[in-house]
């Protein structure tokens, strides 16, 4: 029996409601005791602390126990070189197992790998299937991707109404790309007020690289108000 096993549910609740240091210590205890959930959480904490090599080790331990998020994050490590050399093939395999275990983030990442042909043969139709499964679970980023497939019209027939609905779901779910795409659809429908609202929200959440792309799009829109006020909203200091 470990020290953690001796704690009552009240003891655990008290420590979780304590200081950040107390919570971190409890998570580390759980990870060292072999609890996969704690190992995955500790890995994320270490990743946030810019300690990718240590994070990788804990994700590995969680993944060995079949922990879906641990597998997904191990895949992210392989995909992006966090604490380990880049290995797209291993990344895709981790994502696949996490996806098949029912994890929405695993579905999203495996769908992305399939869409890009990253570590495996490109298969956009299969990618759409995984994005649709994740979107049905409320995964906002996946809903945005489903919208892009409907807008493109290469894998499924072009359906702008379906695309707009997916983008709206993605935006409301907090995805900044979805916010931007939802704004585009609203602008095309003549709802400039609604478009500006979502552009501002996108600006508050988007990464600088994406914000630059949004600014480039706005620079070319014919509507003067959308162009000027939208640009100001994206450049607004937060």
Tab-separated table of C-alpha atoms in Angstrom:
chain	number	residue	atom	x	y	z
A	1	UNK	CA	0.000	0.000	0.000
A	2	UNK	CA	1.350	3.439	-0.934
A	3	UNK	CA	1.098	6.625	1.095
A	4	UNK	CA	-1.576	7.782	-1.345
A	5	UNK	CA	-3.722	4.708	-0.671
A	6	UNK	CA	-3.912	5.689	2.979
A	7	UNK	CA	-5.513	9.038	2.188
A	8	UNK	CA	-9.282	9.307	2.572
A	9	UNK	CA	-11.391	11.047	-0.059
A	10	UNK	CA	-11.667	13.973	2.374
A	11	UNK	CA	-7.870	14.142	2.673
A	12	UNK	CA	-7.482	14.171	-1.117
A	13	UNK	CA	-10.172	16.852	-1.511
A	14	UNK	CA	-8.470	19.002	1.126
A	15	UNK	CA	-5.109	18.761	-0.613
A	16	UNK	CA	-6.620	19.489	-4.009
A	17	UNK	CA	-8.265	22.620	-2.609
A	18	UNK	CA	-5.014	23.786	-1.046
A	19	UNK	CA	-2.092	25.721	-2.505
A	20	UNK	CA	-0.755	25.078	-6.008
A	21	UNK	CA	2.278	23.485	-4.392
A	22	UNK	CA	0.080	21.073	-2.416
A	23	UNK	CA	-1.878	20.111	-5.536
A	24	UNK	CA	1.317	19.592	-7.508
A	25	UNK	CA	2.783	17.443	-4.744
A	26	UNK	CA	-0.353	15.288	-4.665
A	27	UNK	CA	-0.272	14.814	-8.431
A	28	UNK	CA	3.393	13.835	-8.305
A	29	UNK	CA	2.679	11.355	-5.508
A	30	UNK	CA	-0.057	9.807	-7.607
A	31	UNK	CA	2.190	9.643	-10.664
A	32	UNK	CA	5.000	8.007	-8.712
A	33	UNK	CA	2.487	5.549	-7.265
A	34	UNK	CA	1.618	4.479	-10.800
A	35	UNK	CA	-1.707	6.233	-11.370
A	36	UNK	CA	-1.981	6.824	-15.116
A	37	UNK	CA	-4.229	9.880	-14.800
A	38	UNK	CA	-1.761	11.544	-12.441
A	39	UNK	CA	1.120	10.656	-14.761
A	40	UNK	CA	-0.623	12.320	-17.705
A	41	UNK	CA	-1.441	15.414	-15.645
A	42	UNK	CA	2.111	15.620	-14.312
A	43	UNK	CA	3.417	15.365	-17.866
A	44	UNK	CA	1.274	18.329	-18.892
A	45	UNK	CA	2.416	20.321	-15.866
A	46	UNK	CA	6.057	19.685	-16.761
A	47	UNK	CA	5.391	20.600	-20.375
A	48	UNK	CA	3.886	23.892	-19.200
A	49	UNK	CA	7.044	24.439	-17.136
A	50	UNK	CA	9.187	24.042	-20.283
A	51	UNK	CA	10.540	20.658	-19.170
A	52	UNK	CA	9.723	18.561	-22.258
A	53	UNK	CA	12.127	15.691	-21.559
A	54	UNK	CA	10.587	15.051	-18.136
A	55	UNK	CA	7.103	15.492	-19.571
A	56	UNK	CA	7.822	12.912	-22.270
A	57	UNK	CA	8.835	10.377	-19.631
A	58	UNK	CA	5.571	10.715	-17.735
A	59	UNK	CA	3.428	10.670	-20.873
A	60	UNK	CA	5.255	7.479	-21.815
A	61	UNK	CA	4.401	5.886	-18.454
A	62	UNK	CA	0.728	6.859	-18.769
A	63	UNK	CA	0.601	5.627	-22.371
A	64	UNK	CA	2.028	2.238	-21.343
A	65	UNK	CA	-1.073	1.812	-19.183
A	66	UNK	CA	-3.353	2.614	-22.112
A	67	UNK	CA	-4.279	6.082	-20.854
A	68	UNK	CA	-5.858	7.824	-23.854
A	69	UNK	CA	-4.690	11.358	-23.109
A	70	UNK	CA	-1.254	10.056	-22.183
A	71	UNK	CA	-1.110	8.386	-25.612
A	72	UNK	CA	-2.306	11.521	-27.332
A	73	UNK	CA	0.275	13.680	-25.586
A	74	UNK	CA	3.005	11.145	-26.282
A	75	UNK	CA	1.998	11.520	-29.924
A	76	UNK	CA	2.291	15.280	-29.634
A	77	UNK	CA	5.796	14.856	-28.258
A	78	UNK	CA	6.797	12.686	-31.220
A	79	UNK	CA	5.027	15.014	-33.628
A	80	UNK	CA	6.690	18.214	-32.414
A	81	UNK	CA	9.948	16.942	-30.933
A	82	UNK	CA	9.074	17.688	-27.318
A	83	UNK	CA	11.683	15.836	-25.261
A	84	UNK	CA	12.349	13.323	-28.038
A	85	UNK	CA	13.382	13.340	-31.717
A	86	UNK	CA	10.550	13.996	-34.172
A	87	UNK	CA	8.970	10.750	-35.356
A	88	UNK	CA	5.825	11.347	-37.405
A	89	UNK	CA	5.108	7.637	-37.798
A	90	UNK	CA	5.085	7.021	-34.043
A	91	UNK	CA	3.065	10.192	-33.536
A	92	UNK	CA	0.375	9.013	-35.944
A	93	UNK	CA	0.247	5.602	-34.271
A	94	UNK	CA	-0.214	7.187	-30.837
A	95	UNK	CA	-2.975	9.391	-32.188
A	96	UNK	CA	-4.677	6.407	-33.827
A	97	UNK	CA	-4.762	4.384	-30.621
A	98	UNK	CA	-6.021	7.377	-28.630
A	99	UNK	CA	-8.687	8.024	-31.276
A	100	UNK	CA	-9.845	4.424	-31.277
A	101	UNK	CA	-10.041	4.613	-27.473
A	102	UNK	CA	-12.649	7.365	-27.900
A	103	UNK	CA	-10.608	10.471	-27.072
A	104	UNK	CA	-11.766	13.523	-29.033
A	105	UNK	CA	-8.288	15.082	-29.075
A	106	UNK	CA	-6.881	11.802	-30.372
A	107	UNK	CA	-9.491	11.840	-33.148
A	108	UNK	CA	-8.584	15.415	-34.014
A	109	UNK	CA	-4.852	14.772	-34.115
A	110	UNK	CA	-5.215	11.497	-36.026
A	111	UNK	CA	-7.558	13.243	-38.454
A	112	UNK	CA	-4.987	16.000	-38.921
A	113	UNK	CA	-2.249	13.426	-39.597
A	114	UNK	CA	-4.451	11.722	-42.180
A	115	UNK	CA	-5.395	15.022	-43.806
A	116	UNK	CA	-1.758	16.072	-44.114
A	117	UNK	CA	-0.253	12.650	-44.791
A	118	UNK	CA	1.959	13.164	-41.747
A	119	UNK	CA	3.582	9.843	-40.816
A	120	UNK	CA	1.132	7.861	-42.925
A	121	UNK	CA	-0.561	7.831	-46.320
A	122	UNK	CA	-2.740	10.885	-46.876
A	123	UNK	CA	-6.440	10.011	-46.699
A	124	UNK	CA	-8.695	13.054	-46.515
A	125	UNK	CA	-11.901	11.024	-46.574
A	126	UNK	CA	-10.777	9.065	-43.498
A	127	UNK	CA	-9.645	12.328	-41.890
A	128	UNK	CA	-13.119	13.797	-42.341
A	129	UNK	CA	-14.619	10.749	-40.663
A	130	UNK	CA	-12.491	11.259	-37.558
A	131	UNK	CA	-13.170	14.998	-37.487
A	132	UNK	CA	-16.901	14.295	-37.679
A	133	UNK	CA	-16.687	11.851	-34.756
A	134	UNK	CA	-14.800	14.369	-32.620
A	135	UNK	CA	-17.117	17.220	-33.643
A	136	UNK	CA	-20.117	15.127	-32.592
A	137	UNK	CA	-18.514	15.011	-29.127
A	138	UNK	CA	-18.340	18.815	-29.056
A	139	UNK	CA	-14.709	19.202	-30.119
A	140	UNK	CA	-14.583	22.734	-31.515
A	141	UNK	CA	-11.420	22.473	-33.617
A	142	UNK	CA	-12.763	19.368	-35.327
A	143	UNK	CA	-16.052	21.127	-36.089
A	144	UNK	CA	-14.049	23.855	-37.831
A	145	UNK	CA	-12.277	21.249	-39.967
A	146	UNK	CA	-15.582	19.630	-40.907
A	147	UNK	CA	-16.762	23.059	-41.988
A	148	UNK	CA	-13.709	23.491	-44.200
A	149	UNK	CA	-14.446	20.173	-45.950
A	150	UNK	CA	-17.984	21.332	-46.703
A	151	UNK	CA	-16.700	24.674	-47.943
A	152	UNK	CA	-14.000	23.097	-50.140
A	153	UNK	CA	-16.317	20.552	-51.688
A	154	UNK	CA	-13.602	18.093	-52.729
A	155	UNK	CA	-14.354	15.137	-50.430
A	156	UNK	CA	-18.047	15.901	-49.953
A	157	UNK	CA	-20.324	18.052	-52.148
A	158	UNK	CA	-19.885	21.760	-51.489
A	159	UNK	CA	-22.474	22.878	-48.947
A	160	UNK	CA	-22.047	26.410	-47.646
A	161	UNK	CA	-24.975	26.125	-45.233
A	162	UNK	CA	-23.378	23.082	-43.615
A	163	UNK	CA	-20.015	24.855	-43.555
A	164	UNK	CA	-21.535	27.911	-41.878
A	165	UNK	CA	-23.236	25.731	-39.244
A	166	UNK	CA	-19.968	23.938	-38.462
A	167	UNK	CA	-18.053	27.203	-38.209
A	168	UNK	CA	-20.687	28.602	-35.846
A	169	UNK	CA	-20.331	25.553	-33.594
A	170	UNK	CA	-16.554	25.842	-33.659
A	171	UNK	CA	-16.702	29.551	-32.818
A	172	UNK	CA	-19.099	29.042	-29.937
A	173	UNK	CA	-16.864	26.219	-28.701
A	174	UNK	CA	-13.897	28.597	-28.424
A	175	UNK	CA	-11.814	27.771	-31.511
A	176	UNK	CA	-10.229	30.947	-32.878
A	177	UNK	CA	-10.108	29.601	-36.433
A	178	UNK	CA	-13.774	28.789	-36.132
A	179	UNK	CA	-14.408	32.324	-34.876
A	180	UNK	CA	-12.717	33.775	-37.941
A	181	UNK	CA	-14.514	31.465	-40.354
A	182	UNK	CA	-17.833	32.165	-38.652
A	183	UNK	CA	-17.125	35.879	-39.063
A	184	UNK	CA	-16.448	35.347	-42.759
A	185	UNK	CA	-19.761	33.577	-43.222
A	186	UNK	CA	-21.634	36.281	-41.329
A	187	UNK	CA	-19.982	38.997	-43.414
A	188	UNK	CA	-20.950	37.219	-46.627
A	189	UNK	CA	-24.530	37.054	-45.358
A	190	UNK	CA	-24.469	40.819	-44.738
A	191	UNK	CA	-24.265	40.684	-40.941
A	192	UNK	CA	-21.337	43.060	-40.427
A	193	UNK	CA	-22.102	43.637	-36.738
A	194	UNK	CA	-21.995	39.900	-36.056
A	195	UNK	CA	-18.841	39.493	-38.119
A	196	UNK	CA	-17.060	42.243	-36.198
A	197	UNK	CA	-18.047	40.689	-32.879
A	198	UNK	CA	-16.452	37.372	-33.820
A	199	UNK	CA	-13.411	39.007	-35.371
A	200	UNK	CA	-12.764	40.776	-32.087
A	201	UNK	CA	-13.135	37.504	-30.173
A	202	UNK	CA	-10.806	35.824	-32.646
A	203	UNK	CA	-8.219	38.552	-32.090
A	204	UNK	CA	-8.304	37.916	-28.351
A	205	UNK	CA	-7.621	34.200	-28.792
A	206	UNK	CA	-5.646	33.779	-32.017
A	207	UNK	CA	-1.941	33.133	-32.276
A	208	UNK	CA	0.110	35.875	-33.983
A	209	UNK	CA	0.651	33.861	-37.180
A	210	UNK	CA	-3.070	33.305	-37.632
A	211	UNK	CA	-3.829	36.914	-36.728
A	212	UNK	CA	-1.559	38.006	-39.578
A	213	UNK	CA	-3.515	35.803	-42.000
A	214	UNK	CA	-6.774	37.298	-40.773
A	215	UNK	CA	-5.388	40.806	-41.264
A	216	UNK	CA	-4.384	39.918	-44.827
A	217	UNK	CA	-7.935	38.747	-45.538
A	218	UNK	CA	-9.436	41.903	-44.050
A	219	UNK	CA	-7.144	44.083	-46.160
A	220	UNK	CA	-8.907	42.764	-49.257
A	221	UNK	CA	-12.569	42.874	-48.208
A	222	UNK	CA	-14.638	45.462	-50.101
A	223	UNK	CA	-16.761	46.538	-47.128
A	224	UNK	CA	-15.005	49.591	-45.664
A	225	UNK	CA	-16.473	49.239	-42.185
A	226	UNK	CA	-15.568	45.554	-41.956
A	227	UNK	CA	-12.061	46.282	-43.194
A	228	UNK	CA	-11.312	49.201	-40.867
A	229	UNK	CA	-13.131	48.132	-37.707
A	230	UNK	CA	-12.148	44.492	-38.144
A	231	UNK	CA	-8.485	45.415	-38.516
A	232	UNK	CA	-8.683	47.607	-35.409
A	233	UNK	CA	-10.335	44.761	-33.482
A	234	UNK	CA	-7.588	42.312	-34.417
A	235	UNK	CA	-4.837	44.782	-33.535
A	236	UNK	CA	-6.462	45.800	-30.250
A	237	UNK	CA	-4.168	45.416	-27.254
A	238	UNK	CA	-5.470	42.886	-24.746
